Amino acid sequence: MKNLLIVHGPNLNLLGEREPQIYGNDSLKTLNASIECFAEKMGLQVKSFQSNHEGALIDFIHEQRNWAEAIVINPGALTHYSYALRDSIAAVNLPSIEVHLSDVNQREEFRKISVIKDVCEKQISGLGKEGYLRAVEYLVGLDVLNKLQGSNPDSKGRDETLRMVVKLLKESFPKYSWVGIYLVEGAELVLHNYMGKPSPHTRIPIGQGICGAAVHEKKSIIVDDVNADPRYLACSIETRSEIVIPIMSGNKVFGEIDIDSDLEAIFHDSDQEILEKCAAVLAKLF
Ligand code: SME
């Protein structure tokens, strides 16, 4: 996935002037610059567009349908009633995410209805500018997942697939400074493959470290500040946060995906969601 559309609907041209207590102080130009800069760092090319006219938005989506591979759309108030805009998103059949700066579910009743959301992968609302950035990351994550599923993991074989997923994740997310997979061997986790700086922790007893805790508890763990977590086993002094996702089927854990970042509090629900979907694909190989 390389080519991304950012589409803004009615009234978003007035961002920064219009009810800043609700929509923030960024102008549309600043907002687009932030999204474009973020997406470009993830290796994407972006085309941004805003219109106050339903038909112009639909024309733009149609015109770009052969270039674009994904869409992030803030439909503004069209969210709540534009079946035509909804149909245009369905028609081009590109993975799309609906974004709102404010939390539309905590405002007037009419804003709780979205006729767009069913044709999108998800709705992200109330996170301000950050919502667009999360949407971009989620679309990149879906692309990783599609590549993993499309690589025919069954015939490729387990070792190769485990190496492929590490490479795909490391290369797709600049914020992931270390990506590795550990496999359960008896009472230990053994490092299978990784990308990033070498780790001293090639074998971790289950129950120790954040890695061992995730397997022991059979659940994903996000640590926003590793230095404040007594369980943390240091891999690099630059690491600030970590996410660990068990590879499991039913109650049986086969291994885990472990990811470190040099940025604090950088892992979100959307990382967890995508990584759990990847782990579910990997679990079928055991
Ligand atoms: N930090 C992990 C150990 C593995 S390294 O991060 C690669 C932990 O606390 O379990």
PDB file of C-alpha atoms and ligand atoms in Angstrom:
ATOM      1  CA  MET A   1       0.000   0.000   0.000  1.00  0.00           C
ATOM      2  CA  LYS A   2       1.686   3.181  -1.170  1.00  0.00           C
ATOM      3  CA  ASN A   3      -0.994   5.623  -2.326  1.00  0.00           C
ATOM      4  CA  LEU A   4      -3.347   7.187   0.174  1.00  0.00           C
ATOM      5  CA  LEU A   5      -6.220   9.661  -0.144  1.00  0.00           C
ATOM      6  CA  ILE A   6      -7.040  12.051   2.694  1.00  0.00           C
ATOM      7  CA  VAL A   7     -10.553  13.396   2.137  1.00  0.00           C
ATOM      8  CA  HIS A   8     -12.191  16.133   4.213  1.00  0.00           C
ATOM      9  CA  GLY A   9     -15.855  17.044   3.909  1.00  0.00           C
ATOM     10  CA  PRO A  10     -17.921  20.196   4.502  1.00  0.00           C
ATOM     11  CA  ASN A  11     -16.763  22.982   6.830  1.00  0.00           C
ATOM     12  CA  LEU A  12     -13.338  21.479   7.435  1.00  0.00           C
ATOM     13  CA  ASN A  13     -11.862  24.311   5.341  1.00  0.00           C
ATOM     14  CA  LEU A  14     -12.596  26.548   8.359  1.00  0.00           C
ATOM     15  CA  LEU A  15     -10.532  24.486  10.799  1.00  0.00           C
ATOM     16  CA  GLY A  16      -8.694  26.677  13.282  1.00  0.00           C
ATOM     17  CA  GLU A  17     -11.399  29.396  13.064  1.00  0.00           C
ATOM     18  CA  ARG A  18     -14.509  27.276  13.463  1.00  0.00           C
ATOM     19  CA  GLU A  19     -15.404  26.381  17.079  1.00  0.00           C
ATOM     20  CA  PRO A  20     -11.745  25.777  18.092  1.00  0.00           C
ATOM     21  CA  GLN A  21     -12.896  24.448  21.493  1.00  0.00           C
ATOM     22  CA  ILE A  22     -14.377  21.487  19.563  1.00  0.00           C
ATOM     23  CA  TYR A  23     -12.163  21.170  16.497  1.00  0.00           C
ATOM     24  CA  GLY A  24      -8.788  22.485  17.758  1.00  0.00           C
ATOM     25  CA  ASN A  25      -6.486  25.284  16.595  1.00  0.00           C
ATOM     26  CA  ASP A  26      -4.832  23.633  13.593  1.00  0.00           C
ATOM     27  CA  SER A  27      -5.812  25.008  10.200  1.00  0.00           C
ATOM     28  CA  LEU A  28      -6.635  22.479   7.460  1.00  0.00           C
ATOM     29  CA  LYS A  29      -3.295  23.313   5.858  1.00  0.00           C
ATOM     30  CA  THR A  30      -1.386  22.516   9.071  1.00  0.00           C
ATOM     31  CA  LEU A  31      -3.442  19.395   9.649  1.00  0.00           C
ATOM     32  CA  ASN A  32      -2.764  18.131   6.120  1.00  0.00           C
ATOM     33  CA  ALA A  33       0.937  18.937   6.463  1.00  0.00           C
ATOM     34  CA  SER A  34       1.129  16.856   9.670  1.00  0.00           C
ATOM     35  CA  ILE A  35      -0.723  13.914   8.121  1.00  0.00           C
ATOM     36  CA  GLU A  36       1.366  14.059   4.936  1.00  0.00           C
ATOM     37  CA  CYS A  37       4.633  14.238   6.873  1.00  0.00           C
ATOM     38  CA  PHE A  38       3.616  11.279   9.048  1.00  0.00           C
ATOM     39  CA  ALA A  39       2.430   9.194   6.082  1.00  0.00           C
ATOM     40  CA  GLU A  40       5.537   9.992   4.039  1.00  0.00           C
ATOM     41  CA  LYS A  41       7.729   8.745   6.892  1.00  0.00           C
ATOM     42  CA  MET A  42       5.792   5.479   6.556  1.00  0.00           C
ATOM     43  CA  GLY A  43       6.702   5.377   2.876  1.00  0.00           C
ATOM     44  CA  LEU A  44       3.302   6.514   1.551  1.00  0.00           C
ATOM     45  CA  GLN A  45       2.333   9.087  -1.058  1.00  0.00           C
ATOM     46  CA  VAL A  46      -0.646  11.242  -0.151  1.00  0.00           C
ATOM     47  CA  LYS A  47      -3.250  13.239  -2.059  1.00  0.00           C
ATOM     48  CA  SER A  48      -5.375  15.467   0.180  1.00  0.00           C
ATOM     49  CA  PHE A  49      -8.692  17.024  -0.819  1.00  0.00           C
ATOM     50  CA  GLN A  50     -11.420  19.059   0.855  1.00  0.00           C
ATOM     51  CA  SER A  51     -14.782  20.156  -0.438  1.00  0.00           C
ATOM     52  CA  ASN A  52     -18.012  21.543   0.926  1.00  0.00           C
ATOM     53  CA  HIS A  53     -19.893  19.777  -1.873  1.00  0.00           C
ATOM     54  CA  GLU A  54     -21.045  16.182  -1.729  1.00  0.00           C
ATOM     55  CA  GLY A  55     -20.714  15.662  -5.492  1.00  0.00           C
ATOM     56  CA  ALA A  56     -17.189  17.097  -5.590  1.00  0.00           C
ATOM     57  CA  LEU A  57     -16.098  14.641  -2.890  1.00  0.00           C
ATOM     58  CA  ILE A  58     -17.650  11.766  -4.822  1.00  0.00           C
ATOM     59  CA  ASP A  59     -16.035  12.930  -8.086  1.00  0.00           C
ATOM     60  CA  PHE A  60     -12.636  13.091  -6.369  1.00  0.00           C
ATOM     61  CA  ILE A  61     -12.969   9.562  -4.966  1.00  0.00           C
ATOM     62  CA  HIS A  62     -14.016   8.269  -8.406  1.00  0.00           C
ATOM     63  CA  GLU A  63     -11.213  10.124 -10.208  1.00  0.00           C
ATOM     64  CA  GLN A  64      -8.565   8.785  -7.846  1.00  0.00           C
ATOM     65  CA  ARG A  65      -9.851   5.216  -7.676  1.00  0.00           C
ATOM     66  CA  ASN A  66      -7.126   3.740  -9.880  1.00  0.00           C
ATOM     67  CA  TRP A  67      -4.306   5.633  -8.147  1.00  0.00           C
ATOM     68  CA  ALA A  68      -5.438   5.251  -4.552  1.00  0.00           C
ATOM     69  CA  GLU A  69      -4.978   2.120  -2.491  1.00  0.00           C
ATOM     70  CA  ALA A  70      -6.668   3.346   0.701  1.00  0.00           C
ATOM     71  CA  ILE A  71      -8.763   6.251   1.986  1.00  0.00           C
ATOM     72  CA  VAL A  72      -8.905   8.218   5.223  1.00  0.00           C
ATOM     73  CA  ILE A  73     -12.087  10.280   5.195  1.00  0.00           C
ATOM     74  CA  ASN A  74     -13.564  12.831   7.563  1.00  0.00           C
ATOM     75  CA  PRO A  75     -16.978  13.263   5.938  1.00  0.00           C
ATOM     76  CA  GLY A  76     -18.047  16.069   8.320  1.00  0.00           C
ATOM     77  CA  ALA A  77     -21.820  16.242   8.698  1.00  0.00           C
ATOM     78  CA  LEU A  78     -22.267  14.159   5.512  1.00  0.00           C
ATOM     79  CA  THR A  79     -21.406  11.241   7.814  1.00  0.00           C
ATOM     80  CA  HIS A  80     -24.922  11.258   9.146  1.00  0.00           C
ATOM     81  CA  TYR A  81     -26.984  11.266   5.965  1.00  0.00           C
ATOM     82  CA  SER A  82     -25.012  10.960   2.737  1.00  0.00           C
ATOM     83  CA  TYR A  83     -25.902   7.614   1.202  1.00  0.00           C
ATOM     84  CA  ALA A  84     -24.327   8.882  -2.015  1.00  0.00           C
ATOM     85  CA  LEU A  85     -20.932   9.380  -0.368  1.00  0.00           C
ATOM     86  CA  ARG A  86     -21.331   6.006   1.335  1.00  0.00           C
ATOM     87  CA  ASP A  87     -22.013   4.339  -2.003  1.00  0.00           C
ATOM     88  CA  SER A  88     -18.981   5.994  -3.590  1.00  0.00           C
ATOM     89  CA  ILE A  89     -16.721   4.476  -0.922  1.00  0.00           C
ATOM     90  CA  ALA A  90     -18.371   1.083  -1.398  1.00  0.00           C
ATOM     91  CA  ALA A  91     -18.067   1.429  -5.180  1.00  0.00           C
ATOM     92  CA  VAL A  92     -14.312   2.020  -5.261  1.00  0.00           C
ATOM     93  CA  ASN A  93     -13.804  -0.864  -2.845  1.00  0.00           C
ATOM     94  CA  LEU A  94     -10.672   0.497  -1.151  1.00  0.00           C
ATOM     95  CA  PRO A  95      -9.892  -0.006   2.550  1.00  0.00           C
ATOM     96  CA  SER A  96     -11.206   3.161   4.179  1.00  0.00           C
ATOM     97  CA  ILE A  97     -11.297   4.673   7.645  1.00  0.00           C
ATOM     98  CA  GLU A  98     -13.797   7.248   8.883  1.00  0.00           C
ATOM     99  CA  VAL A  99     -12.181   9.867  11.134  1.00  0.00           C
ATOM    100  CA  HIS A 100     -13.683  12.644  13.241  1.00  0.00           C
ATOM    101  CA  LEU A 101     -11.710  15.229  15.189  1.00  0.00           C
ATOM    102  CA  SER A 102     -14.339  15.477  17.933  1.00  0.00           C
ATOM    103  CA  ASP A 103     -16.035  12.557  19.659  1.00  0.00           C
ATOM    104  CA  VAL A 104     -19.211  12.368  17.590  1.00  0.00           C
ATOM    105  CA  ASN A 105     -20.728   9.863  19.979  1.00  0.00           C
ATOM    106  CA  GLN A 106     -20.651  12.363  22.855  1.00  0.00           C
ATOM    107  CA  ARG A 107     -22.381  15.233  21.048  1.00  0.00           C
ATOM    108  CA  GLU A 108     -25.841  15.809  19.559  1.00  0.00           C
ATOM    109  CA  GLU A 109     -28.022  12.750  18.927  1.00  0.00           C
ATOM    110  CA  PHE A 110     -27.907  13.179  15.141  1.00  0.00           C
ATOM    111  CA  ARG A 111     -24.110  12.748  15.179  1.00  0.00           C
ATOM    112  CA  LYS A 112     -24.354   9.272  16.681  1.00  0.00           C
ATOM    113  CA  ILE A 113     -25.590   7.871  13.374  1.00  0.00           C
ATOM    114  CA  SER A 114     -23.021   7.201  10.662  1.00  0.00           C
ATOM    115  CA  VAL A 115     -24.199   5.922   7.301  1.00  0.00           C
ATOM    116  CA  ILE A 116     -20.518   5.747   6.265  1.00  0.00           C
ATOM    117  CA  LYS A 117     -19.107   3.529   8.983  1.00  0.00           C
ATOM    118  CA  ASP A 118     -20.367   0.213   7.561  1.00  0.00           C
ATOM    119  CA  VAL A 119     -18.303   0.645   4.404  1.00  0.00           C
ATOM    120  CA  CYS A 120     -15.181   1.535   6.416  1.00  0.00           C
ATOM    121  CA  GLU A 121     -12.754  -0.659   8.303  1.00  0.00           C
ATOM    122  CA  LYS A 122     -13.423   1.408  11.405  1.00  0.00           C
ATOM    123  CA  GLN A 123     -14.477   4.770  12.784  1.00  0.00           C
ATOM    124  CA  ILE A 124     -11.951   6.781  14.831  1.00  0.00           C
ATOM    125  CA  SER A 125     -13.473   9.671  16.713  1.00  0.00           C
ATOM    126  CA  GLY A 126     -12.462  12.195  19.358  1.00  0.00           C
ATOM    127  CA  LEU A 127      -8.680  11.984  19.074  1.00  0.00           C
ATOM    128  CA  GLY A 128      -8.166  15.244  17.174  1.00  0.00           C
ATOM    129  CA  LYS A 129      -5.278  15.225  14.701  1.00  0.00           C
ATOM    130  CA  GLU A 130      -3.954  11.996  16.256  1.00  0.00           C
ATOM    131  CA  GLY A 131      -7.039  10.189  14.884  1.00  0.00           C
ATOM    132  CA  TYR A 132      -5.836  10.687  11.302  1.00  0.00           C
ATOM    133  CA  LEU A 133      -2.373   9.387  12.189  1.00  0.00           C
ATOM    134  CA  ARG A 134      -3.884   6.296  13.856  1.00  0.00           C
ATOM    135  CA  ALA A 135      -5.975   5.743  10.740  1.00  0.00           C
ATOM    136  CA  VAL A 136      -2.861   5.855   8.540  1.00  0.00           C
ATOM    137  CA  GLU A 137      -1.111   3.343  10.815  1.00  0.00           C
ATOM    138  CA  TYR A 138      -4.138   1.060  10.860  1.00  0.00           C
ATOM    139  CA  LEU A 139      -4.277   1.010   7.051  1.00  0.00           C
ATOM    140  CA  VAL A 140      -0.550   0.193   6.894  1.00  0.00           C
ATOM    141  CA  GLY A 141      -1.169  -2.571   9.453  1.00  0.00           C
ATOM    142  CA  LEU A 142      -4.026  -4.001   7.365  1.00  0.00           C
ATOM    143  CA  ASP A 143      -1.675  -4.031   4.396  1.00  0.00           C
ATOM    144  CA  VAL A 144       0.870  -6.054   6.408  1.00  0.00           C
ATOM    145  CA  LEU A 145      -1.899  -8.455   7.382  1.00  0.00           C
ATOM    146  CA  ASN A 146      -3.040  -8.818   3.758  1.00  0.00           C
ATOM    147  CA  LYS A 147       0.529  -9.504   2.632  1.00  0.00           C
ATOM    148  CA  LEU A 148       0.900 -12.114   5.357  1.00  0.00           C
ATOM    149  CA  GLN A 149      -2.369 -13.833   4.433  1.00  0.00           C
ATOM    150  CA  GLY A 150      -1.649 -13.504   0.715  1.00  0.00           C
ATOM    151  CA  SER A 151       1.782 -15.106   1.066  1.00  0.00           C
ATOM    152  CA  ASN A 152       0.140 -18.507   1.471  1.00  0.00           C
ATOM    153  CA  PRO A 153       1.671 -19.244   4.888  1.00  0.00           C
ATOM    154  CA  ASP A 154       0.692 -22.942   4.794  1.00  0.00           C
ATOM    155  CA  SER A 155       2.798 -23.773   1.777  1.00  0.00           C
ATOM    156  CA  LYS A 156       5.563 -21.288   2.612  1.00  0.00           C
ATOM    157  CA  GLY A 157       6.341 -23.042   5.865  1.00  0.00           C
ATOM    158  CA  ARG A 158       6.511 -21.850   9.435  1.00  0.00           C
ATOM    159  CA  ASP A 159      10.109 -20.606   9.680  1.00  0.00           C
ATOM    160  CA  GLU A 160       9.915 -18.561   6.532  1.00  0.00           C
ATOM    161  CA  THR A 161       6.553 -17.065   7.505  1.00  0.00           C
ATOM    162  CA  LEU A 162       7.826 -16.129  10.975  1.00  0.00           C
ATOM    163  CA  ARG A 163      10.774 -14.349   9.361  1.00  0.00           C
ATOM    164  CA  MET A 164       8.534 -12.670   6.807  1.00  0.00           C
ATOM    165  CA  VAL A 165       6.168 -11.193   9.392  1.00  0.00           C
ATOM    166  CA  VAL A 166       9.074  -9.753  11.412  1.00  0.00           C
ATOM    167  CA  LYS A 167      10.497  -8.121   8.278  1.00  0.00           C
ATOM    168  CA  LEU A 168       7.118  -6.775   7.138  1.00  0.00           C
ATOM    169  CA  LEU A 169       6.371  -5.234  10.542  1.00  0.00           C
ATOM    170  CA  LYS A 170       9.861  -3.779  11.036  1.00  0.00           C
ATOM    171  CA  GLU A 171       9.943  -2.248   7.563  1.00  0.00           C
ATOM    172  CA  SER A 172       6.370  -0.911   7.654  1.00  0.00           C
ATOM    173  CA  PHE A 173       6.452   0.848  11.036  1.00  0.00           C
ATOM    174  CA  PRO A 174       9.353   3.280  11.638  1.00  0.00           C
ATOM    175  CA  LYS A 175       8.310   3.532  15.302  1.00  0.00           C
ATOM    176  CA  TYR A 176       9.085  -0.187  15.818  1.00  0.00           C
ATOM    177  CA  SER A 177      12.803  -0.200  16.675  1.00  0.00           C
ATOM    178  CA  TRP A 178      13.018  -3.920  17.469  1.00  0.00           C
ATOM    179  CA  VAL A 179      10.675  -6.660  16.220  1.00  0.00           C
ATOM    180  CA  GLY A 180      11.128 -10.307  17.130  1.00  0.00           C
ATOM    181  CA  ILE A 181       9.349 -13.603  17.580  1.00  0.00           C
ATOM    182  CA  TYR A 182       9.926 -15.908  20.536  1.00  0.00           C
ATOM    183  CA  LEU A 183       8.707 -19.517  20.529  1.00  0.00           C
ATOM    184  CA  VAL A 184       7.762 -21.564  23.587  1.00  0.00           C
ATOM    185  CA  GLU A 185      10.173 -24.429  24.239  1.00  0.00           C
ATOM    186  CA  GLY A 186       9.360 -26.243  27.473  1.00  0.00           C
ATOM    187  CA  ALA A 187       9.393 -23.662  30.250  1.00  0.00           C
ATOM    188  CA  GLU A 188      11.277 -21.087  28.180  1.00  0.00           C
ATOM    189  CA  LEU A 189      10.820 -18.624  25.357  1.00  0.00           C
ATOM    190  CA  VAL A 190      13.481 -18.947  22.687  1.00  0.00           C
ATOM    191  CA  LEU A 191      14.199 -16.142  20.219  1.00  0.00           C
ATOM    192  CA  HIS A 192      13.332 -17.395  16.724  1.00  0.00           C
ATOM    193  CA  ASN A 193      14.217 -14.337  14.603  1.00  0.00           C
ATOM    194  CA  TYR A 194      14.377 -10.574  14.985  1.00  0.00           C
ATOM    195  CA  MET A 195      15.267  -7.271  13.309  1.00  0.00           C
ATOM    196  CA  GLY A 196      16.929  -4.517  15.313  1.00  0.00           C
ATOM    197  CA  LYS A 197      19.903  -4.461  17.646  1.00  0.00           C
ATOM    198  CA  PRO A 198      21.012  -7.841  19.040  1.00  0.00           C
ATOM    199  CA  SER A 199      19.244  -8.679  22.311  1.00  0.00           C
ATOM    200  CA  PRO A 200      20.954 -10.392  25.254  1.00  0.00           C
ATOM    201  CA  HIS A 201      17.631 -12.124  25.967  1.00  0.00           C
ATOM    202  CA  THR A 202      17.650 -15.033  23.550  1.00  0.00           C
ATOM    203  CA  ARG A 203      16.065 -17.345  26.141  1.00  0.00           C
ATOM    204  CA  ILE A 204      13.520 -16.060  28.675  1.00  0.00           C
ATOM    205  CA  PRO A 205      11.923 -18.253  31.370  1.00  0.00           C
ATOM    206  CA  ILE A 206       8.108 -18.135  31.121  1.00  0.00           C
ATOM    207  CA  GLY A 207       6.908 -15.801  33.867  1.00  0.00           C
ATOM    208  CA  GLN A 208       9.967 -13.537  33.640  1.00  0.00           C
ATOM    209  CA  GLY A 209      10.175 -10.192  31.859  1.00  0.00           C
ATOM    210  CA  ILE A 210       7.279  -8.649  29.973  1.00  0.00           C
ATOM    211  CA  CYS A 211       7.706 -11.402  27.382  1.00  0.00           C
ATOM    212  CA  GLY A 212       7.362 -14.138  29.987  1.00  0.00           C
ATOM    213  CA  ALA A 213       4.403 -12.381  31.630  1.00  0.00           C
ATOM    214  CA  ALA A 214       2.404 -12.206  28.381  1.00  0.00           C
ATOM    215  CA  VAL A 215       2.789 -15.961  27.853  1.00  0.00           C
ATOM    216  CA  HIS A 216       2.060 -16.741  31.484  1.00  0.00           C
ATOM    217  CA  GLU A 217      -1.060 -14.537  31.513  1.00  0.00           C
ATOM    218  CA  LYS A 218      -2.031 -15.568  27.950  1.00  0.00           C
ATOM    219  CA  LYS A 219      -2.778 -11.983  27.008  1.00  0.00           C
ATOM    220  CA  SER A 220      -1.271  -9.053  25.115  1.00  0.00           C
ATOM    221  CA  ILE A 221       0.650  -6.522  27.203  1.00  0.00           C
ATOM    222  CA  ILE A 222       1.442  -2.893  26.364  1.00  0.00           C
ATOM    223  CA  VAL A 223       4.010  -1.122  28.553  1.00  0.00           C
ATOM    224  CA  ASP A 224       4.048   2.649  28.003  1.00  0.00           C
ATOM    225  CA  ASP A 225       7.210   3.266  30.043  1.00  0.00           C
ATOM    226  CA  VAL A 226       9.472   0.239  30.371  1.00  0.00           C
ATOM    227  CA  ASN A 227      11.636   1.984  32.975  1.00  0.00           C
ATOM    228  CA  ALA A 228       8.648   2.171  35.314  1.00  0.00           C
ATOM    229  CA  ASP A 229       7.827  -1.543  34.965  1.00  0.00           C
ATOM    230  CA  PRO A 230       9.716  -3.832  37.390  1.00  0.00           C
ATOM    231  CA  ARG A 231       9.152  -6.835  35.088  1.00  0.00           C
ATOM    232  CA  TYR A 232      11.095  -5.276  32.213  1.00  0.00           C
ATOM    233  CA  LEU A 233      14.244  -7.036  30.982  1.00  0.00           C
ATOM    234  CA  ALA A 234      16.305  -4.429  29.127  1.00  0.00           C
ATOM    235  CA  CYS A 235      17.278  -5.180  25.567  1.00  0.00           C
ATOM    236  CA  SER A 236      18.604  -1.724  24.654  1.00  0.00           C
ATOM    237  CA  ILE A 237      19.016   1.449  26.734  1.00  0.00           C
ATOM    238  CA  GLU A 238      17.127   3.406  24.077  1.00  0.00           C
ATOM    239  CA  THR A 239      13.912   1.372  24.494  1.00  0.00           C
ATOM    240  CA  ARG A 240      11.024   3.321  26.053  1.00  0.00           C
ATOM    241  CA  SER A 241       7.943   1.187  25.396  1.00  0.00           C
ATOM    242  CA  GLU A 242       7.071  -2.385  24.489  1.00  0.00           C
ATOM    243  CA  ILE A 243       4.176  -4.498  23.206  1.00  0.00           C
ATOM    244  CA  VAL A 244       3.975  -8.280  23.469  1.00  0.00           C
ATOM    245  CA  ILE A 245       1.323 -10.334  21.661  1.00  0.00           C
ATOM    246  CA  PRO A 246       0.961 -14.070  22.365  1.00  0.00           C
ATOM    247  CA  ILE A 247       0.644 -16.415  19.382  1.00  0.00           C
ATOM    248  CA  MET A 248      -2.053 -18.716  20.676  1.00  0.00           C
ATOM    249  CA  SER A 249      -4.929 -20.948  19.795  1.00  0.00           C
ATOM    250  CA  GLY A 250      -7.580 -21.543  22.444  1.00  0.00           C
ATOM    251  CA  ASN A 251      -5.620 -21.867  25.650  1.00  0.00           C
ATOM    252  CA  LYS A 252      -2.345 -23.003  24.101  1.00  0.00           C
ATOM    253  CA  VAL A 253       0.462 -20.474  23.597  1.00  0.00           C
ATOM    254  CA  PHE A 254       3.030 -21.279  20.890  1.00  0.00           C
ATOM    255  CA  GLY A 255       5.086 -18.096  21.067  1.00  0.00           C
ATOM    256  CA  GLU A 256       4.784 -14.343  20.836  1.00  0.00           C
ATOM    257  CA  ILE A 257       5.485 -11.242  18.806  1.00  0.00           C
ATOM    258  CA  ASP A 258       7.646  -8.827  20.821  1.00  0.00           C
ATOM    259  CA  ILE A 259       8.116  -5.208  19.706  1.00  0.00           C
ATOM    260  CA  ASP A 260      10.141  -2.402  21.303  1.00  0.00           C
ATOM    261  CA  SER A 261      10.076   1.295  20.520  1.00  0.00           C
ATOM    262  CA  ASP A 262      12.473   4.106  21.396  1.00  0.00           C
ATOM    263  CA  LEU A 263       9.403   6.343  21.848  1.00  0.00           C
ATOM    264  CA  GLU A 264       7.398   6.401  25.076  1.00  0.00           C
ATOM    265  CA  ALA A 265       3.697   5.396  25.146  1.00  0.00           C
ATOM    266  CA  ILE A 266       3.691   4.774  21.393  1.00  0.00           C
ATOM    267  CA  PHE A 267       1.664   1.544  21.204  1.00  0.00           C
ATOM    268  CA  HIS A 268      -2.103   1.914  20.910  1.00  0.00           C
ATOM    269  CA  ASP A 269      -5.188  -0.291  20.674  1.00  0.00           C
ATOM    270  CA  SER A 270      -4.807  -0.188  16.904  1.00  0.00           C
ATOM    271  CA  ASP A 271      -1.286  -1.731  17.081  1.00  0.00           C
ATOM    272  CA  GLN A 272      -2.653  -4.414  19.384  1.00  0.00           C
ATOM    273  CA  GLU A 273      -5.616  -5.116  17.093  1.00  0.00           C
ATOM    274  CA  ILE A 274      -3.472  -5.563  13.976  1.00  0.00           C
ATOM    275  CA  LEU A 275      -0.771  -7.572  15.769  1.00  0.00           C
ATOM    276  CA  GLU A 276      -3.373  -9.894  17.303  1.00  0.00           C
ATOM    277  CA  LYS A 277      -4.765 -10.521  13.793  1.00  0.00           C
ATOM    278  CA  CYS A 278      -1.204 -11.315  12.575  1.00  0.00           C
ATOM    279  CA  ALA A 279      -0.673 -13.616  15.589  1.00  0.00           C
ATOM    280  CA  ALA A 280      -3.930 -15.447  14.775  1.00  0.00           C
ATOM    281  CA  VAL A 281      -2.645 -16.154  11.243  1.00  0.00           C
ATOM    282  CA  LEU A 282       0.683 -17.386  12.673  1.00  0.00           C
ATOM    283  CA  ALA A 283      -1.055 -19.586  15.266  1.00  0.00           C
ATOM    284  CA  LYS A 284      -2.515 -21.696  12.448  1.00  0.00           C
ATOM    285  CA  LEU A 285       1.030 -22.774  11.542  1.00  0.00           C
ATOM    286  CA  PHE A 286       1.517 -24.638  14.849  1.00  0.00           C
TER     287      PHE A 286
HETATM  288  N1  SME B   1      12.060  -6.579  27.103  1.00  0.00           N
HETATM  289  C1  SME B   1      11.721  -7.965  27.090  1.00  0.00           C
HETATM  290  C2  SME B   1      12.904  -8.824  26.810  1.00  0.00           C
HETATM  291  C3  SME B   1      13.148  -9.022  25.368  1.00  0.00           C
HETATM  292  S1  SME B   1      13.909  -7.719  24.570  1.00  0.00           S
HETATM  293  O1  SME B   1      13.002  -6.566  24.652  1.00  0.00           O
HETATM  294  C4  SME B   1      14.079  -8.091  23.013  1.00  0.00           C
HETATM  295  C5  SME B   1      11.063  -8.340  28.405  1.00  0.00           C
HETATM  296  O2  SME B   1      11.016  -7.549  29.338  1.00  0.00           O
HETATM  297  O3  SME B   1      10.581  -9.446  28.518  1.00  0.00           O
END
